[in-house]
PDB file of C-alpha atoms (C1' of nucleotides) in Angstrom:
ATOM      1  CA  UNK A   1      16.217  33.205 -40.519  1.00 40.00           C
ATOM      2  CA  UNK A   2      18.424  30.264 -39.669  1.00 35.00           C
ATOM      3  CA  UNK A   3      19.317  29.240 -43.163  1.00 38.00           C
ATOM      4  CA  UNK A   4      22.279  31.325 -44.158  1.00 50.00           C
ATOM      5  CA  UNK A   5      25.863  30.213 -43.978  1.00 55.00           C
ATOM      6  CA  UNK A   6      27.820  32.147 -41.425  1.00 79.00           C
ATOM      7  CA  UNK A   7      29.422  34.894 -43.393  1.00 93.00           C
ATOM      8  CA  UNK A   8      32.420  34.997 -41.092  1.00 96.00           C
ATOM      9  CA  UNK A   9      33.362  31.339 -41.348  1.00 98.00           C
ATOM     10  CA  UNK A  10      36.614  30.836 -43.279  1.00 98.00           C
ATOM     11  CA  UNK A  11      35.764  28.225 -45.866  1.00 98.00           C
ATOM     12  CA  UNK A  12      37.102  29.461 -49.208  1.00 98.00           C
ATOM     13  CA  UNK A  13      40.577  28.938 -50.675  1.00 98.00           C
ATOM     14  CA  UNK A  14      42.151  31.809 -52.563  1.00 98.00           C
ATOM     15  CA  UNK A  15      41.467  30.194 -55.943  1.00 98.00           C
ATOM     16  CA  UNK A  16      37.723  30.413 -55.375  1.00 98.00           C
ATOM     17  CA  UNK A  17      37.953  33.949 -54.059  1.00 98.00           C
ATOM     18  CA  UNK A  18      39.804  34.861 -57.240  1.00 98.00           C
ATOM     19  CA  UNK A  19      36.896  33.547 -59.284  1.00 98.00           C
ATOM     20  CA  UNK A  20      34.262  35.197 -57.147  1.00 98.00           C
ATOM     21  CA  UNK A  21      35.947  38.590 -57.152  1.00 98.00           C
ATOM     22  CA  UNK A  22      37.854  38.514 -60.441  1.00 98.00           C
ATOM     23  CA  UNK A  23      40.957  39.603 -58.582  1.00 98.00           C
ATOM     24  CA  UNK A  24      44.422  38.069 -58.940  1.00 98.00           C
ATOM     25  CA  UNK A  25      46.145  36.352 -56.034  1.00 98.00           C
ATOM     26  CA  UNK A  26      48.702  39.145 -56.138  1.00 98.00           C
ATOM     27  CA  UNK A  27      46.007  41.756 -55.660  1.00 98.00           C
ATOM     28  CA  UNK A  28      44.351  39.901 -52.813  1.00 98.00           C
ATOM     29  CA  UNK A  29      47.653  39.435 -50.996  1.00 98.00           C
ATOM     30  CA  UNK A  30      48.550  43.051 -51.551  1.00 98.00           C
ATOM     31  CA  UNK A  31      45.307  44.210 -49.976  1.00 98.00           C
ATOM     32  CA  UNK A  32      45.978  41.951 -47.023  1.00 98.00           C
ATOM     33  CA  UNK A  33      49.505  43.317 -46.759  1.00 98.00           C
ATOM     34  CA  UNK A  34      47.950  46.747 -46.367  1.00 98.00           C
ATOM     35  CA  UNK A  35      45.552  45.605 -43.677  1.00 98.00           C
ATOM     36  CA  UNK A  36      42.347  45.822 -45.696  1.00 98.00           C
ATOM     37  CA  UNK A  37      41.474  42.184 -45.089  1.00 98.00           C
ATOM     38  CA  UNK A  38      42.686  39.567 -42.629  1.00 98.00           C
ATOM     39  CA  UNK A  39      41.841  36.132 -43.948  1.00 98.00           C
ATOM     40  CA  UNK A  40      42.257  33.176 -41.609  1.00 98.00           C
ATOM     41  CA  UNK A  41      45.119  30.729 -42.056  1.00 98.00           C
ATOM     42  CA  UNK A  42      45.236  26.971 -41.992  1.00 98.00           C
ATOM     43  CA  UNK A  43      47.797  25.200 -39.830  1.00 97.00           C
ATOM     44  CA  UNK A  44      49.889  25.038 -42.958  1.00 98.00           C
ATOM     45  CA  UNK A  45      49.641  28.801 -43.501  1.00 98.00           C
ATOM     46  CA  UNK A  46      47.200  28.802 -46.445  1.00 98.00           C
ATOM     47  CA  UNK A  47      44.746  31.675 -46.510  1.00 98.00           C
ATOM     48  CA  UNK A  48      41.097  30.769 -45.997  1.00 98.00           C
ATOM     49  CA  UNK A  49      38.444  33.382 -46.737  1.00 98.00           C
ATOM     50  CA  UNK A  50      34.944  33.969 -45.468  1.00 98.00           C
ATOM     51  CA  UNK A  51      32.030  35.314 -47.493  1.00 97.00           C
ATOM     52  CA  UNK A  52      32.493  38.445 -45.478  1.00 97.00           C
ATOM     53  CA  UNK A  53      36.039  38.711 -46.840  1.00 98.00           C
ATOM     54  CA  UNK A  54      34.685  38.313 -50.358  1.00 98.00           C
ATOM     55  CA  UNK A  55      32.238  41.144 -49.804  1.00 98.00           C
ATOM     56  CA  UNK A  56      35.045  43.304 -48.532  1.00 98.00           C
ATOM     57  CA  UNK A  57      37.196  42.533 -51.557  1.00 98.00           C
ATOM     58  CA  UNK A  58      34.368  43.574 -53.850  1.00 98.00           C
ATOM     59  CA  UNK A  59      34.138  46.806 -51.926  1.00 98.00           C
ATOM     60  CA  UNK A  60      37.857  47.335 -52.325  1.00 98.00           C
ATOM     61  CA  UNK A  61      37.511  46.862 -56.089  1.00 98.00           C
ATOM     62  CA  UNK A  62      34.803  49.444 -56.128  1.00 97.00           C
ATOM     63  CA  UNK A  63      36.766  51.960 -54.099  1.00 97.00           C
ATOM     64  CA  UNK A  64      39.790  51.463 -56.348  1.00 97.00           C
ATOM     65  CA  UNK A  65      37.617  52.165 -59.378  1.00 96.00           C
ATOM     66  CA  UNK A  66      36.619  55.355 -57.652  1.00 96.00           C
ATOM     67  CA  UNK A  67      40.265  56.333 -57.373  1.00 96.00           C
ATOM     68  CA  UNK A  68      40.901  55.656 -53.690  1.00 97.00           C
ATOM     69  CA  UNK A  69      44.233  54.252 -52.581  1.00 97.00           C
ATOM     70  CA  UNK A  70      45.000  51.739 -49.857  1.00 97.00           C
ATOM     71  CA  UNK A  71      45.058  54.360 -47.122  1.00 97.00           C
ATOM     72  CA  UNK A  72      41.751  55.835 -48.250  1.00 97.00           C
ATOM     73  CA  UNK A  73      40.042  52.495 -48.402  1.00 98.00           C
ATOM     74  CA  UNK A  74      41.352  51.582 -44.990  1.00 97.00           C
ATOM     75  CA  UNK A  75      39.866  54.787 -43.616  1.00 96.00           C
ATOM     76  CA  UNK A  76      36.532  53.979 -45.215  1.00 96.00           C
ATOM     77  CA  UNK A  77      36.502  50.622 -43.488  1.00 96.00           C
ATOM     78  CA  UNK A  78      37.441  52.223 -40.202  1.00 95.00           C
ATOM     79  CA  UNK A  79      34.618  54.730 -40.575  1.00 92.00           C
ATOM     80  CA  UNK A  80      32.117  52.055 -41.449  1.00 90.00           C
ATOM     81  CA  UNK A  81      33.095  49.939 -38.476  1.00 86.00           C
ATOM     82  CA  UNK A  82      32.189  52.524 -35.873  1.00 81.00           C
ATOM     83  CA  UNK A  83      28.746  53.920 -35.136  1.00 78.00           C
ATOM     84  CA  UNK A  84      28.527  57.213 -36.943  1.00 68.00           C
ATOM     85  CA  UNK A  85      27.887  60.346 -34.985  1.00 60.00           C
ATOM     86  CA  UNK A  86      24.665  61.429 -36.687  1.00 62.00           C
ATOM     87  CA  UNK A  87      23.577  64.009 -34.105  1.00 56.00           C
ATOM     88  CA  UNK A  88      26.076  65.549 -31.764  1.00 52.00           C
ATOM     89  CA  UNK A  89      24.246  64.311 -28.700  1.00 46.00           C
ATOM     90  CA  UNK A  90      25.974  61.667 -26.677  1.00 49.00           C
ATOM     91  CA  UNK A  91      24.214  58.413 -27.400  1.00 48.00           C
ATOM     92  CA  UNK A  92      25.179  56.333 -24.392  1.00 46.00           C
ATOM     93  CA  UNK A  93      25.421  53.186 -26.429  1.00 40.00           C
ATOM     94  CA  UNK A  94      26.086  49.967 -24.615  1.00 39.00           C
ATOM     95  CA  UNK A  95      28.638  47.524 -25.944  1.00 32.00           C
ATOM     96  CA  UNK A  96      25.732  45.377 -26.994  1.00 36.00           C
ATOM     97  CA  UNK A  97      24.283  48.254 -29.000  1.00 36.00           C
ATOM     98  CA  UNK A  98      27.581  48.795 -30.731  1.00 34.00           C
ATOM     99  CA  UNK A  99      27.841  45.168 -31.617  1.00 31.00           C
ATOM    100  CA  UNK A 100      24.298  45.134 -32.952  1.00 35.00           C
ATOM    101  CA  UNK A 101      24.875  48.227 -35.039  1.00 34.00           C
ATOM    102  CA  UNK A 102      28.083  46.793 -36.379  1.00 31.00           C
ATOM    103  CA  UNK A 103      26.288  43.658 -37.356  1.00 30.00           C
ATOM    104  CA  UNK A 104      23.380  45.426 -38.978  1.00 35.00           C
ATOM    105  CA  UNK A 105      25.256  48.152 -40.769  1.00 32.00           C
ATOM    106  CA  UNK A 106      28.652  46.740 -41.531  1.00 29.00           C
ATOM    107  CA  UNK A 107      28.163  43.112 -42.267  1.00 28.00           C
ATOM    108  CA  UNK A 108      26.952  42.774 -45.850  1.00 33.00           C
ATOM    109  CA  UNK A 109      23.943  40.592 -46.284  1.00 32.00           C
ATOM    110  CA  UNK A 110      22.275  41.768 -43.129  1.00 27.00           C
ATOM    111  CA  UNK A 111      20.961  44.999 -44.506  1.00 27.00           C
ATOM    112  CA  UNK A 112      22.021  45.232 -48.086  1.00 25.00           C
ATOM    113  CA  UNK A 113      20.285  48.536 -48.540  1.00 26.00           C
ATOM    114  CA  UNK A 114      22.651  50.777 -46.631  1.00 26.00           C
ATOM    115  CA  UNK A 115      24.631  53.305 -48.606  1.00 25.00           C
ATOM    116  CA  UNK A 116      27.827  51.522 -47.659  1.00 26.00           C
ATOM    117  CA  UNK A 117      26.996  48.607 -49.901  1.00 28.00           C
ATOM    118  CA  UNK A 118      26.431  48.217 -53.541  1.00 31.00           C
ATOM    119  CA  UNK A 119      23.860  45.757 -54.569  1.00 30.00           C
ATOM    120  CA  UNK A 120      24.307  43.173 -57.273  1.00 33.00           C
ATOM    121  CA  UNK A 121      27.975  42.436 -56.977  1.00 44.00           C
ATOM    122  CA  UNK A 122      27.538  39.066 -55.421  1.00 44.00           C
ATOM    123  CA  UNK A 123      24.158  38.575 -56.985  1.00 43.00           C
ATOM    124  CA  UNK A 124      25.440  36.243 -59.654  1.00 42.00           C
ATOM    125  CA  UNK A 125      26.444  33.848 -56.891  1.00 47.00           C
ATOM    126  CA  UNK A 126      23.156  33.974 -55.091  1.00 40.00           C
ATOM    127  CA  UNK A 127      19.817  32.592 -56.041  1.00 35.00           C
TER     128      UNK A 127
ATOM    129  CA  UNK B   1      15.126  35.598 -51.679  1.00 40.00           C
ATOM    130  CA  UNK B   2      18.190  36.650 -53.601  1.00 35.00           C
ATOM    131  CA  UNK B   3      20.631  36.451 -50.787  1.00 39.00           C
ATOM    132  CA  UNK B   4      21.665  32.847 -50.567  1.00 50.00           C
ATOM    133  CA  UNK B   5      24.808  31.470 -52.093  1.00 55.00           C
ATOM    134  CA  UNK B   6      24.071  29.113 -54.914  1.00 79.00           C
ATOM    135  CA  UNK B   7      24.068  25.748 -53.272  1.00 93.00           C
ATOM    136  CA  UNK B   8      25.349  24.045 -56.363  1.00 96.00           C
ATOM    137  CA  UNK B   9      28.441  26.173 -56.860  1.00 98.00           C
ATOM    138  CA  UNK B  10      31.623  24.187 -56.138  1.00 98.00           C
ATOM    139  CA  UNK B  11      33.550  26.386 -53.741  1.00 98.00           C
ATOM    140  CA  UNK B  12      34.757  24.163 -50.894  1.00 98.00           C
ATOM    141  CA  UNK B  13      37.972  22.122 -50.691  1.00 98.00           C
ATOM    142  CA  UNK B  14      37.803  18.709 -49.085  1.00 98.00           C
ATOM    143  CA  UNK B  15      39.467  19.930 -45.885  1.00 98.00           C
ATOM    144  CA  UNK B  16      36.571  22.275 -45.182  1.00 98.00           C
ATOM    145  CA  UNK B  17      34.007  19.636 -46.070  1.00 98.00           C
ATOM    146  CA  UNK B  18      35.716  17.334 -43.586  1.00 98.00           C
ATOM    147  CA  UNK B  19      35.224  19.950 -40.870  1.00 98.00           C
ATOM    148  CA  UNK B  20      31.642  20.677 -41.835  1.00 98.00           C
ATOM    149  CA  UNK B  21      30.606  17.041 -41.975  1.00 98.00           C
ATOM    150  CA  UNK B  22      33.023  15.447 -39.522  1.00 98.00           C
ATOM    151  CA  UNK B  23      33.845  12.848 -42.139  1.00 98.00           C
ATOM    152  CA  UNK B  24      37.349  11.717 -43.087  1.00 98.00           C
ATOM    153  CA  UNK B  25      38.724  12.260 -46.579  1.00 98.00           C
ATOM    154  CA  UNK B  26      38.706   8.494 -46.978  1.00 98.00           C
ATOM    155  CA  UNK B  27      35.001   8.342 -46.256  1.00 98.00           C
ATOM    156  CA  UNK B  28      34.159  11.179 -48.604  1.00 98.00           C
ATOM    157  CA  UNK B  29      36.156   9.596 -51.433  1.00 98.00           C
ATOM    158  CA  UNK B  30      34.584   6.248 -50.761  1.00 98.00           C
ATOM    159  CA  UNK B  31      31.109   7.696 -51.087  1.00 98.00           C
ATOM    160  CA  UNK B  32      32.105   9.338 -54.334  1.00 98.00           C
ATOM    161  CA  UNK B  33      33.557   6.060 -55.551  1.00 98.00           C
ATOM    162  CA  UNK B  34      30.123   4.559 -55.013  1.00 98.00           C
ATOM    163  CA  UNK B  35      28.359   7.313 -56.903  1.00 97.00           C
ATOM    164  CA  UNK B  36      26.649   8.967 -53.953  1.00 98.00           C
ATOM    165  CA  UNK B  37      28.223  12.334 -54.664  1.00 98.00           C
ATOM    166  CA  UNK B  38      29.972  13.813 -57.674  1.00 98.00           C
ATOM    167  CA  UNK B  39      32.039  16.769 -56.575  1.00 98.00           C
ATOM    168  CA  UNK B  40      33.493  19.017 -59.252  1.00 98.00           C
ATOM    169  CA  UNK B  41      37.200  18.948 -60.030  1.00 98.00           C
ATOM    170  CA  UNK B  42      39.704  21.712 -60.535  1.00 98.00           C
ATOM    171  CA  UNK B  43      41.967  21.724 -63.585  1.00 98.00           C
ATOM    172  CA  UNK B  44      44.512  20.043 -61.335  1.00 98.00           C
ATOM    173  CA  UNK B  45      42.051  17.315 -60.336  1.00 98.00           C
ATOM    174  CA  UNK B  46      41.293  18.454 -56.785  1.00 98.00           C
ATOM    175  CA  UNK B  47      37.739  17.894 -55.621  1.00 98.00           C
ATOM    176  CA  UNK B  48      35.652  21.004 -55.038  1.00 98.00           C
ATOM    177  CA  UNK B  49      32.360  20.667 -53.181  1.00 98.00           C
ATOM    178  CA  UNK B  50      29.148  22.662 -53.189  1.00 98.00           C
ATOM    179  CA  UNK B  51      26.914  23.281 -50.192  1.00 97.00           C
ATOM    180  CA  UNK B  52      24.561  20.868 -51.852  1.00 97.00           C
ATOM    181  CA  UNK B  53      27.282  18.208 -51.690  1.00 98.00           C
ATOM    182  CA  UNK B  54      27.743  18.949 -47.995  1.00 98.00           C
ATOM    183  CA  UNK B  55      24.033  18.463 -47.388  1.00 98.00           C
ATOM    184  CA  UNK B  56      24.155  15.183 -49.232  1.00 98.00           C
ATOM    185  CA  UNK B  57      27.116  13.990 -47.177  1.00 98.00           C
ATOM    186  CA  UNK B  58      25.227  14.760 -43.987  1.00 98.00           C
ATOM    187  CA  UNK B  59      22.344  12.743 -45.333  1.00 98.00           C
ATOM    188  CA  UNK B  60      24.691   9.878 -46.083  1.00 98.00           C
ATOM    189  CA  UNK B  61      25.955   9.969 -42.503  1.00 98.00           C
ATOM    190  CA  UNK B  62      22.419   9.780 -41.288  1.00 97.00           C
ATOM    191  CA  UNK B  63      21.488   6.892 -43.521  1.00 97.00           C
ATOM    192  CA  UNK B  64      24.613   5.019 -42.444  1.00 97.00           C
ATOM    193  CA  UNK B  65      23.629   5.514 -38.824  1.00 96.00           C
ATOM    194  CA  UNK B  66      20.296   4.002 -39.749  1.00 96.00           C
ATOM    195  CA  UNK B  67      22.086   0.939 -41.079  1.00 96.00           C
ATOM    196  CA  UNK B  68      21.771   1.515 -44.813  1.00 97.00           C
ATOM    197  CA  UNK B  69      24.625   0.552 -47.090  1.00 97.00           C
ATOM    198  CA  UNK B  70      25.930   2.299 -50.202  1.00 97.00           C
ATOM    199  CA  UNK B  71      23.384   0.654 -52.477  1.00 97.00           C
ATOM    200  CA  UNK B  72      20.514   1.552 -50.195  1.00 97.00           C
ATOM    201  CA  UNK B  73      21.563   5.140 -49.888  1.00 98.00           C
ATOM    202  CA  UNK B  74      21.966   5.425 -53.620  1.00 97.00           C
ATOM    203  CA  UNK B  75      18.425   4.157 -54.052  1.00 96.00           C
ATOM    204  CA  UNK B  76      17.159   6.698 -51.556  1.00 96.00           C
ATOM    205  CA  UNK B  77      18.769   9.465 -53.556  1.00 96.00           C
ATOM    206  CA  UNK B  78      17.296   8.098 -56.764  1.00 94.00           C
ATOM    207  CA  UNK B  79      13.844   7.977 -55.173  1.00 92.00           C
ATOM    208  CA  UNK B  80      14.139  11.497 -53.851  1.00 90.00           C
ATOM    209  CA  UNK B  81      15.181  12.843 -57.210  1.00 86.00           C
ATOM    210  CA  UNK B  82      12.005  11.833 -59.010  1.00 81.00           C
ATOM    211  CA  UNK B  83       8.492  13.101 -58.336  1.00 77.00           C
ATOM    212  CA  UNK B  84       6.765  10.501 -56.228  1.00 68.00           C
ATOM    213  CA  UNK B  85       3.602   8.877 -57.445  1.00 60.00           C
ATOM    214  CA  UNK B  86       1.303   9.854 -54.601  1.00 62.00           C
ATOM    215  CA  UNK B  87      -1.995   8.993 -56.308  1.00 57.00           C
ATOM    216  CA  UNK B  88      -2.132   6.548 -59.150  1.00 52.00           C
ATOM    217  CA  UNK B  89      -3.793   9.062 -61.440  1.00 47.00           C
ATOM    218  CA  UNK B  90      -1.737  10.347 -64.288  1.00 50.00           C
ATOM    219  CA  UNK B  91      -0.656  13.819 -63.311  1.00 49.00           C
ATOM    220  CA  UNK B  92       0.240  15.298 -66.665  1.00 47.00           C
ATOM    221  CA  UNK B  93       3.133  17.186 -65.221  1.00 41.00           C
ATOM    222  CA  UNK B  94       4.983  19.535 -67.498  1.00 40.00           C
ATOM    223  CA  UNK B  95       8.748  19.570 -67.557  1.00 33.00           C
ATOM    224  CA  UNK B  96       8.542  22.843 -65.722  1.00 37.00           C
ATOM    225  CA  UNK B  97       6.478  21.215 -62.985  1.00 37.00           C
ATOM    226  CA  UNK B  98       8.988  18.447 -62.629  1.00 35.00           C
ATOM    227  CA  UNK B  99      11.811  20.904 -62.322  1.00 32.00           C
ATOM    228  CA  UNK B 100       9.930  22.907 -59.727  1.00 35.00           C
ATOM    229  CA  UNK B 101       9.136  19.845 -57.688  1.00 34.00           C
ATOM    230  CA  UNK B 102      12.717  18.724 -57.879  1.00 32.00           C
ATOM    231  CA  UNK B 103      13.863  22.072 -56.667  1.00 31.00           C
ATOM    232  CA  UNK B 104      11.378  22.257 -53.846  1.00 36.00           C
ATOM    233  CA  UNK B 105      11.603  18.714 -52.616  1.00 33.00           C
ATOM    234  CA  UNK B 106      15.096  17.574 -53.379  1.00 30.00           C
ATOM    235  CA  UNK B 107      17.346  20.522 -52.978  1.00 28.00           C
ATOM    236  CA  UNK B 108      18.036  21.028 -49.291  1.00 34.00           C
ATOM    237  CA  UNK B 109      17.545  24.527 -48.050  1.00 32.00           C
ATOM    238  CA  UNK B 110      14.499  25.162 -50.165  1.00 27.00           C
ATOM    239  CA  UNK B 111      12.056  23.311 -48.010  1.00 27.00           C
ATOM    240  CA  UNK B 112      13.918  21.913 -45.066  1.00 26.00           C
ATOM    241  CA  UNK B 113      10.787  20.502 -43.567  1.00 26.00           C
ATOM    242  CA  UNK B 114      10.240  17.550 -45.878  1.00 26.00           C
ATOM    243  CA  UNK B 115      10.673  14.108 -44.433  1.00 25.00           C
ATOM    244  CA  UNK B 116      13.702  13.617 -46.630  1.00 27.00           C
ATOM    245  CA  UNK B 117      15.690  16.107 -44.641  1.00 28.00           C
ATOM    246  CA  UNK B 118      16.748  16.306 -41.087  1.00 32.00           C
ATOM    247  CA  UNK B 119      16.900  19.670 -39.533  1.00 30.00           C
ATOM    248  CA  UNK B 120      19.732  20.972 -37.437  1.00 33.00           C
ATOM    249  CA  UNK B 121      22.640  19.217 -39.035  1.00 44.00           C
ATOM    250  CA  UNK B 122      23.980  22.267 -40.745  1.00 45.00           C
ATOM    251  CA  UNK B 123      22.473  24.576 -38.204  1.00 43.00           C
ATOM    252  CA  UNK B 124      25.745  25.199 -36.431  1.00 41.00           C
ATOM    253  CA  UNK B 125      27.069  26.721 -39.663  1.00 47.00           C
ATOM    254  CA  UNK B 126      24.110  28.968 -40.242  1.00 41.00           C
ATOM    255  CA  UNK B 127      23.009  32.030 -38.385  1.00 35.00           C
TER     256      UNK B 127
ATOM    257  C1'  DT C   1      35.556 -19.512 -40.335  1.00 58.52           C
ATOM    258  C1'  DT C   2      35.043 -16.955 -44.281  1.00 58.52           C
ATOM    259  C1'  DC C   3      33.296 -13.090 -46.648  1.00 58.52           C
ATOM    260  C1'  DG C   4      31.850  -8.439 -47.695  1.00 58.52           C
ATOM    261  C1'  DT C   5      31.646  -3.708 -46.295  1.00 58.52           C
ATOM    262  C1'  DA C   6      33.280   0.514 -44.554  1.00 58.52           C
ATOM    263  C1'  DT C   7      37.192   2.621 -42.984  1.00 58.52           C
ATOM    264  C1'  DG C   8      42.224   3.266 -41.574  1.00 58.52           C
ATOM    265  C1'  DT C   9      46.875   3.879 -43.045  1.00 58.52           C
ATOM    266  C1'  DC C  10      50.896   4.306 -45.811  1.00 58.52           C
ATOM    267  C1'  DA C  11      53.622   5.371 -50.040  1.00 58.52           C
ATOM    268  C1'  DT C  12      54.276   8.201 -53.776  1.00 58.52           C
ATOM    269  C1'  DA C  13      52.995  11.896 -57.042  1.00 58.52           C
ATOM    270  C1'  DT C  14      51.249  16.425 -58.187  1.00 58.52           C
ATOM    271  C1'  DT C  15      48.748  20.729 -57.433  1.00 58.52           C
ATOM    272  C1'  DA C  16      47.892  24.822 -55.200  1.00 58.52           C
ATOM    273  C1'  DC C  17      49.499  27.700 -52.339  1.00 58.52           C
ATOM    274  C1'  DC C  18      53.262  30.287 -49.766  1.00 58.52           C
ATOM    275  C1'  DT C  19      57.065  34.082 -49.475  1.00 58.52           C
ATOM    276  C1'  DT C  20      60.477  36.875 -51.511  1.00 58.52           C
ATOM    277  C1'  DA C  21      62.386  39.539 -54.947  1.00 58.52           C
ATOM    278  C1'  DC C  22      62.607  42.068 -58.936  1.00 58.52           C
ATOM    279  C1'  DA C  23      60.164  44.036 -63.107  1.00 58.52           C
ATOM    280  C1'  DT C  24      56.678  47.054 -65.210  1.00 58.52           C
ATOM    281  C1'  DG C  25      53.100  50.547 -66.370  1.00 58.52           C
ATOM    282  C1'  DC C  26      51.331  54.787 -65.171  1.00 58.52           C
ATOM    283  C1'  DA C  27      50.345  59.302 -62.778  1.00 58.52           C
ATOM    284  C1'  DG C  28      52.279  63.069 -60.659  1.00 58.52           C
ATOM    285  C1'  DT C  29      56.392  65.958 -59.542  1.00 58.52           C
ATOM    286  C1'  DT C  30      60.317  68.247 -60.224  1.00 58.52           C
TER     287       DT C  30
ATOM    288  C1'  DA D   1      62.758  64.280 -69.681  1.00 58.52           C
ATOM    289  C1'  DA D   2      63.888  62.148 -65.491  1.00 58.52           C
ATOM    290  C1'  DC D   3      62.377  60.757 -60.979  1.00 58.52           C
ATOM    291  C1'  DT D   4      58.995  58.671 -57.557  1.00 58.52           C
ATOM    292  C1'  DG D   5      55.464  56.060 -55.606  1.00 58.52           C
ATOM    293  C1'  DC D   6      51.757  52.937 -56.183  1.00 58.52           C
ATOM    294  C1'  DA D   7      49.391  48.896 -57.776  1.00 58.52           C
ATOM    295  C1'  DT D   8      50.262  44.942 -60.141  1.00 58.52           C
ATOM    296  C1'  DG D   9      52.866  41.286 -62.971  1.00 58.52           C
ATOM    297  C1'  DT D  10      55.978  37.549 -62.856  1.00 58.52           C
ATOM    298  C1'  DA D  11      59.455  34.175 -61.697  1.00 58.52           C
ATOM    299  C1'  DA D  12      62.030  31.203 -58.344  1.00 58.52           C
ATOM    300  C1'  DG D  13      62.100  28.027 -54.846  1.00 58.52           C
ATOM    301  C1'  DG D  14      59.678  25.847 -50.851  1.00 58.52           C
ATOM    302  C1'  DT D  15      55.858  23.095 -48.784  1.00 58.52           C
ATOM    303  C1'  DA D  16      50.909  22.022 -47.474  1.00 58.52           C
ATOM    304  C1'  DA D  17      47.055  19.895 -49.164  1.00 58.52           C
ATOM    305  C1'  DT D  18      45.503  17.371 -52.127  1.00 58.52           C
ATOM    306  C1'  DA D  19      45.414  12.895 -55.430  1.00 58.52           C
ATOM    307  C1'  DT D  20      45.548   7.680 -56.381  1.00 58.52           C
ATOM    308  C1'  DG D  21      46.522   2.985 -55.256  1.00 58.52           C
ATOM    309  C1'  DA D  22      47.496  -0.770 -52.288  1.00 58.52           C
ATOM    310  C1'  DC D  23      47.200  -3.214 -48.269  1.00 58.52           C
ATOM    311  C1'  DA D  24      45.421  -3.626 -43.358  1.00 58.52           C
ATOM    312  C1'  DT D  25      41.641  -3.946 -40.091  1.00 58.52           C
ATOM    313  C1'  DA D  26      37.201  -4.158 -37.502  1.00 58.52           C
ATOM    314  C1'  DC D  27      32.919  -6.121 -37.531  1.00 58.52           C
ATOM    315  C1'  DG D  28      28.561  -8.215 -38.678  1.00 58.52           C
ATOM    316  C1'  DA D  29      26.411 -11.805 -41.502  1.00 58.52           C
ATOM    317  C1'  DA D  30      26.399 -16.189 -43.687  1.00 58.52           C
TER     318       DA D  30
END
DNA sequence: TTCGTATGTCATATTACCTTACATGCAGTT
DNA sequence: AACTGCATGTAAGGTAATATGACATACGAA
């Protein structure tokens, strides 16, 4: 379907991300400082966030509620970003496969049903 | 489908709208001055645009290319925002009907196929 | 030419964001 | 109780990205 804004396009200023996530600027910057997100920057050094970043911030909130710390959350993201080794057989995945899997499993909004993603967080902003 | 950002939510600063539409700030403000768009404002008076606003700006560009002036474009928007009188019979539309028609015919992204909307303008920002 | 329209450009003001630094509340340790 | 580390609050000082208003300009129509 061709009618969905690119989730990776940096279009949101921090003020809007604060509203969408109910996080403070301090929190958002702190998470960036610890490598959990990497928002784009304008020429003038202002952070610009994508919808993908917003999804990630909501995940971070959730993990924090569950008692994880920065290091733990970072690990979770690292795990989620590589194809998991379900069986022990070598899979012989091509780069293209990896990219497809990443897209389908990691990027929220593609398959919202995976266990890595909670449903309903962004639902108030969708119609 | 529940997975589309509310098109009416003001989330975009003017700099991003400039990129998305390839309009200058001057142009965007001028169109607002003439009542073609009505972006929201922050507490500090900065304009914040919705995706709906972006669609409208792209329409304005198109109409300008076709030689319309501000007044003409405004009329077009007024026309598009009311249910057109296809047959001369009284239709007995309920308020709910009117709202549905408005949604389906006016709001871009719902039915992108109507003659009121050009396809492909925003396509580079969608996937 | 003169006029109107859409847009460019500049000056000046203010907001929204930046970084840095220090403060604070709390959970575990010792 | 005192000490530590972590996540967050908060304040100071700097600047990018807006805002408005005024004047300039290109161009087509009268």
